[in-house]
XYZ file of C-alpha atoms in Angstrom:
336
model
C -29.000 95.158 -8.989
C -32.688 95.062 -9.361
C -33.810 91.669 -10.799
C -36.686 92.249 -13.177
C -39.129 90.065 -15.634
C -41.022 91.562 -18.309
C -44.963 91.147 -19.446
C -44.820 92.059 -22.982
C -42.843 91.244 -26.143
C -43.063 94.050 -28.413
C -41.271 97.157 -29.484
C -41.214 99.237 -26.675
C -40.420 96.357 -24.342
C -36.936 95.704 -26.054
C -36.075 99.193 -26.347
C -36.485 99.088 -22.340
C -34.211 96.465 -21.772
C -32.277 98.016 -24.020
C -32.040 100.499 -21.978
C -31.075 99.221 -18.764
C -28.178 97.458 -20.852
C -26.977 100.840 -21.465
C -27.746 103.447 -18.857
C -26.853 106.756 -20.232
C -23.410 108.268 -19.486
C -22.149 108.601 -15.937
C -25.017 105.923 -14.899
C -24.119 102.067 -13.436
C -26.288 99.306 -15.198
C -28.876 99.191 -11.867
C -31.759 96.588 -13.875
C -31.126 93.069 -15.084
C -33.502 90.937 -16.842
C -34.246 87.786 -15.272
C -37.948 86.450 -16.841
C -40.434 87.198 -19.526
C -43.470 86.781 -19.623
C -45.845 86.036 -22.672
C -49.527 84.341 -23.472
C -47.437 81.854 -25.517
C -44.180 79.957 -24.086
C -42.286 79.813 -27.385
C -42.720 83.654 -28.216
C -41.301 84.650 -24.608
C -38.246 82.313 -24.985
C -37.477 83.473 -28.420
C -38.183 86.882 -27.065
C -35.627 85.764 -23.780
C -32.899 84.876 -26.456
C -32.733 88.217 -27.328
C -30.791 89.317 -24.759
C -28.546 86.325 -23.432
C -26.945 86.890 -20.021
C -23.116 85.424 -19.139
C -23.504 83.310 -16.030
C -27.207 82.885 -15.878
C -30.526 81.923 -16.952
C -33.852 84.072 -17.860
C -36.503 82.336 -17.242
C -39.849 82.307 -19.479
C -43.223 81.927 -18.373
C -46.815 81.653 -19.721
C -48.169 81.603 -16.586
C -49.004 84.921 -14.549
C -48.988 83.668 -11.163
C -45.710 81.302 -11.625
C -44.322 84.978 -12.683
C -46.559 86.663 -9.477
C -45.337 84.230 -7.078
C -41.489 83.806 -8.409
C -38.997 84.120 -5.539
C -35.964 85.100 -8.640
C -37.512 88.555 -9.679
C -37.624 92.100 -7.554
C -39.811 94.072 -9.958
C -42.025 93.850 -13.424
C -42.151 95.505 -16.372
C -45.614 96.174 -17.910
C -45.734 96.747 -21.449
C -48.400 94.616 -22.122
C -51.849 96.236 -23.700
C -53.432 99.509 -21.668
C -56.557 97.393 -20.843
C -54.525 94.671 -19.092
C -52.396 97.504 -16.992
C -54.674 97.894 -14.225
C -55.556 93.996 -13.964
C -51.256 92.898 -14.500
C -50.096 95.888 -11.692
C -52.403 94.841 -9.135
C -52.007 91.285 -9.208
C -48.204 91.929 -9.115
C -48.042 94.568 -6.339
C -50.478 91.751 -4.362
C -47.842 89.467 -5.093
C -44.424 91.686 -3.651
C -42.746 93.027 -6.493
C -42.214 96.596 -7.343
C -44.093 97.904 -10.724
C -43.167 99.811 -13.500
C -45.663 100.023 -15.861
C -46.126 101.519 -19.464
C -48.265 105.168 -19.601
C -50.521 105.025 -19.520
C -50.946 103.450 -16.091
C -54.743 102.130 -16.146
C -57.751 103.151 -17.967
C -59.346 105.152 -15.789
C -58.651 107.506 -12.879
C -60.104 105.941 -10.056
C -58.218 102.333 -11.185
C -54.886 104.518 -10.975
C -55.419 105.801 -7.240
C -56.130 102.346 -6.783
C -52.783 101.344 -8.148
C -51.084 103.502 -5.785
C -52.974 102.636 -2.441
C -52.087 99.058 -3.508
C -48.084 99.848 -4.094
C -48.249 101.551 -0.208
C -50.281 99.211 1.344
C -47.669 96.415 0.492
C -44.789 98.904 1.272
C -43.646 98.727 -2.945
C -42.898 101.088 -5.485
C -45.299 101.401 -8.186
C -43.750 103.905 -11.095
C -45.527 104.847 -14.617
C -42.741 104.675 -17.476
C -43.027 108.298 -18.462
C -39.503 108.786 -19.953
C -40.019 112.437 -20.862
C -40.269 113.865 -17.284
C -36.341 111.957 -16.763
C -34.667 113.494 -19.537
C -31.939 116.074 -19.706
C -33.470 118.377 -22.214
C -36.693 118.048 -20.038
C -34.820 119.700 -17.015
C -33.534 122.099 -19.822
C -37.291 123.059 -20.210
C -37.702 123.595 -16.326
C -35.151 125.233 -15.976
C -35.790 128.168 -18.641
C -39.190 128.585 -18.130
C -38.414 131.823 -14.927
C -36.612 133.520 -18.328
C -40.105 133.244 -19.981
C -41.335 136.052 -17.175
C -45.257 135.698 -17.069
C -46.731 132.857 -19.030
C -49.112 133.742 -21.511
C -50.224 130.313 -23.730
C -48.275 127.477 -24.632
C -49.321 125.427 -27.698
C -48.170 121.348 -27.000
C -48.376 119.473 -30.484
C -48.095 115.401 -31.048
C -49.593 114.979 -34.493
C -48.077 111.934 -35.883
C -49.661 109.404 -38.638
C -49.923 105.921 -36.974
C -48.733 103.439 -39.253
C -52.110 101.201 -38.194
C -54.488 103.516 -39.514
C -54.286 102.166 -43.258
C -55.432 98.887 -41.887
C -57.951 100.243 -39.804
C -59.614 102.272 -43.056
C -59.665 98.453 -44.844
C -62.052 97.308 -41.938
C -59.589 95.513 -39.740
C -59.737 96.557 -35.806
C -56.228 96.989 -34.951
C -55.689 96.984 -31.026
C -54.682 101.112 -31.501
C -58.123 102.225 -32.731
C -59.636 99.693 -30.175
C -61.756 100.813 -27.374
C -61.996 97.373 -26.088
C -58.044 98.359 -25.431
C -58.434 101.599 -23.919
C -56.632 102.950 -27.175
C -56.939 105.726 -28.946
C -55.248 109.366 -29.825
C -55.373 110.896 -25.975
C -54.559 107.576 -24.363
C -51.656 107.216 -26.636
C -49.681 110.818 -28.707
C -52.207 112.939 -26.664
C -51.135 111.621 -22.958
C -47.251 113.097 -23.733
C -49.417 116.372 -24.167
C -51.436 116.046 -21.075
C -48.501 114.825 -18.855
C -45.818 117.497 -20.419
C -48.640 119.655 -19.088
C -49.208 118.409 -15.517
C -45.302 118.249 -14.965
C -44.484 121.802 -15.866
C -47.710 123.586 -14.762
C -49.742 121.274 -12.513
C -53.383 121.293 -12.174
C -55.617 123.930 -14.390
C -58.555 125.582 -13.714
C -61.120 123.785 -16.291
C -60.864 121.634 -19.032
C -62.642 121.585 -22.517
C -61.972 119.228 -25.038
C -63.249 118.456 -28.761
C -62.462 115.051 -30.390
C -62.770 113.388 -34.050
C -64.208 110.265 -33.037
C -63.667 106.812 -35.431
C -66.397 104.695 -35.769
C -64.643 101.954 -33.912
C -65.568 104.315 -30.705
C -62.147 105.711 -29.994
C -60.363 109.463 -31.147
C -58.808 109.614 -34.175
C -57.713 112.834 -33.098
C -58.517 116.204 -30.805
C -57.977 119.060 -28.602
C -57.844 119.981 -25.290
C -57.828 123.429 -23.912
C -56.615 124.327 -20.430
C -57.435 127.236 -18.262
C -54.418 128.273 -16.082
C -56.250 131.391 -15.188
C -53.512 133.742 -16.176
C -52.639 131.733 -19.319
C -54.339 128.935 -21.128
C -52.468 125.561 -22.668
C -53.921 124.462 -26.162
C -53.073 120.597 -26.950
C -53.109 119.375 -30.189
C -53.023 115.554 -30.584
C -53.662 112.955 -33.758
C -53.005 109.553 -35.114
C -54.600 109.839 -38.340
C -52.503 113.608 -39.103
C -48.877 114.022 -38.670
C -46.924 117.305 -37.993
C -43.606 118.574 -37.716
C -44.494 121.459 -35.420
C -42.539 122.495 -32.461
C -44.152 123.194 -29.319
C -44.008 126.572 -27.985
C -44.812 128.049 -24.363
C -44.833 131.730 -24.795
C -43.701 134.223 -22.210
C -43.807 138.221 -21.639
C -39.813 138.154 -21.756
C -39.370 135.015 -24.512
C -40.510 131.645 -25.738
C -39.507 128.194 -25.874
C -39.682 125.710 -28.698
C -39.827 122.404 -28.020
C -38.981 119.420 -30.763
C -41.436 116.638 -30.322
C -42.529 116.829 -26.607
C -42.497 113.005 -25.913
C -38.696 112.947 -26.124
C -37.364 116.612 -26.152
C -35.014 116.329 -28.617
C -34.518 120.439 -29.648
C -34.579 123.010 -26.874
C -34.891 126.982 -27.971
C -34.900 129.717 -26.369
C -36.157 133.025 -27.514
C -35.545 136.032 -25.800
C -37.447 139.204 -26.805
C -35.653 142.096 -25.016
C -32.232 140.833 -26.858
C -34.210 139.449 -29.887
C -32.017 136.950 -29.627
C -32.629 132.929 -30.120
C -30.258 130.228 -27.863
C -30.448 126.570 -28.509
C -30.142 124.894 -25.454
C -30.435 121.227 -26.626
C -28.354 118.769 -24.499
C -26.809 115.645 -25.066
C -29.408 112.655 -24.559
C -29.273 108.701 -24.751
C -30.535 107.766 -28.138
C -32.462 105.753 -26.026
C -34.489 107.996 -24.326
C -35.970 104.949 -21.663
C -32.644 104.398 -20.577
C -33.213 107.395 -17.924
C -36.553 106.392 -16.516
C -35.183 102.705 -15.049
C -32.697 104.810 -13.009
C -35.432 107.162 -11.225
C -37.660 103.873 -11.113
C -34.396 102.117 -8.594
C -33.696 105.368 -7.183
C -37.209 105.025 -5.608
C -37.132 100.959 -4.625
C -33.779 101.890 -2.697
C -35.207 104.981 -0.663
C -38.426 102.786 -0.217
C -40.844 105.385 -1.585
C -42.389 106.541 -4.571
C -41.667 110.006 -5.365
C -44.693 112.235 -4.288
C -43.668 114.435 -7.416
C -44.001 111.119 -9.997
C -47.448 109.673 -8.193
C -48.917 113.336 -8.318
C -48.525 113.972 -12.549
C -49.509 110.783 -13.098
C -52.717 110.972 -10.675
C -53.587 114.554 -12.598
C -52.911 113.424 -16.176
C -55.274 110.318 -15.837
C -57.556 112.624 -13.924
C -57.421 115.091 -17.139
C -57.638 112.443 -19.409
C -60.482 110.914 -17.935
C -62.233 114.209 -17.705
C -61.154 114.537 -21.845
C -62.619 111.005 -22.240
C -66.000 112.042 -20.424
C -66.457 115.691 -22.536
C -65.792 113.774 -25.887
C -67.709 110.819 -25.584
C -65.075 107.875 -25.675
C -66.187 104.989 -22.954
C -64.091 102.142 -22.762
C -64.905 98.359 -20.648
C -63.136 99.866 -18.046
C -65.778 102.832 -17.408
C -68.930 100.057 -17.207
C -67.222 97.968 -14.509
């Protein structure tokens, strides 16, 4: 059992631990919380008494380098803000415990290779929590795509009206349309586009993108077109739009819809010879991070990171970086 603290306490941190406290079917619990981590003591230990744990104690902390240098926890969870991921995964890989950190992974590219030299140089396991490569229905996806025969174009949609953008039209500068965050559309709906990419078709060709830039110096929105040579992958991402699209990646012999590509929830299958359409949707977790802390152990207990894991996520902040550089978002990061 992997002893692990957390360094965040929103949203997406609970529905981690959540998670691990229910690994989907067939799965052992592998994960148990044992700290967390927040900028103020009372909101981690009324964040802590969330989850209350028979026969022990999770401790709370304020403190990074108490959490750093604590001889009770194996690994960290980073959910904290995409600025601070670079800065938190260092200074915990420098301090022997295995990362998994929130996608996206660091603000730029060259901080992510950094990331990663740091993880082998201290013999860890640093892992980027990218549930949607871990899922069933993803496999589904990889699966199919030799019934496709020759790929043509595949159209990748995440359109989807952030609920911050009201408050960002009134003046405020919520930490989503902040560049001082390294936030925006591409580092946030748009990177399930980008890394849905990477992990089915690897590295393209070239790379143009367009974006709708906010005033606050982040995308609202944008596209990103990618040359495969023999077929070409159109992204379509927003924050300030919302669509119900499916995804498609089109084929000589058949297509393949996808329902919302960050967590795969319809798969079809069209096949044109038969003219025939199979859905080949299969039972998931409703929490769809409950898969990723199983491939995140599987790698601490062979004592290496999965070449396969540390290559999409090298490409899609490579891509996204390249995105950032044709559309004209810079964020602290970039200067330094």
């Amino acid at each position: 059992m992997i002893k692990f603290a957390v360094i965040g306490t929103n949203w997406i941190t609970e529905k981690f631990i959540q998670g691990t406290l229910n690994p989907p079917q067939g799965n052992k619990q592998v994960m148990k919380l044992s700290a967390v981590y927040s900028r103020e003591l009372t909101r981690a230990q009324t964040f802590a008494e969330k989850f209350p744990v028979v026969g022990s104690i999770i401790e709370t902390f304020d403190d990074l380098q108490q959490l750093a240098t604590s001889t009770n926890i194996d690994a960290v969870y980073i959910a904290s803000p995409n600025s601070l991921h670079y800065q938190q995964s260092k200074y915990m890989l420098e301090n022997g415990k295995h990362v998994i950190c929130e996608k996206p992974l660091s603000s730029t590219y060259q901080e992510a290779i950094d990331l990663y030299k740091t993880a082998k140089e201290n013999n860890l396991i640093f892992f980027e929590a990218y549930m949607t490569a871990h899922l069933p229905n993803f496999t589904v996806i990889q699966d199919t795509l030799a019934k496709l025969g020759q790929i043509r174009k595949a159209h990748i949609h995440y359109c989807q009206y952030s609920s911050r953008y009201p408050a960002y039209l009134e003046g405020k500068k919520p930490n989503t349309f902040d560049p001082d965050f390294s936030n925006g559309s591409i580092m946030d709906i748009g990177y399930y586009c980008v890394a849905l990419t990477t992990a089915l078709f690897g590295k393209p060709h070239a790379v143009k993108a367009q974006a709708v830039l906010l005033d606050s110096g982040v995308d609202g929105c944008g596209s990103v077109l990618l040359d495969y040579g023999d077929f070409s992958v159109t992204i379509d991402h927003s924050k300030i739009s919302a669509s119900n699209q499916f995804s498609e990646i089109q084929g000589e012999a058949g297509s393949l819809l996808i329902k919302h590509v960050g967590q795969c929830q319809q798969i079809i299958h069209q096949d044109h010879a038969l003219q025939s359409e199979a859905d080949l949707t299969k039972p998931q977790s409703d929490n769809s991070m409950s898969y990723e802390s199983i491939a995140f152990v599987k790698q601490i207990t062979n004592a290496e990171i999965s070449p396969i894991f540390e290559q999409r996520s090298l490409l899609t902040a490579q891509i996204i970086n390249e995105v950032r550089k044709q559309t004209g978002i810079v964020f602290p990061a970039d200067k330094e």
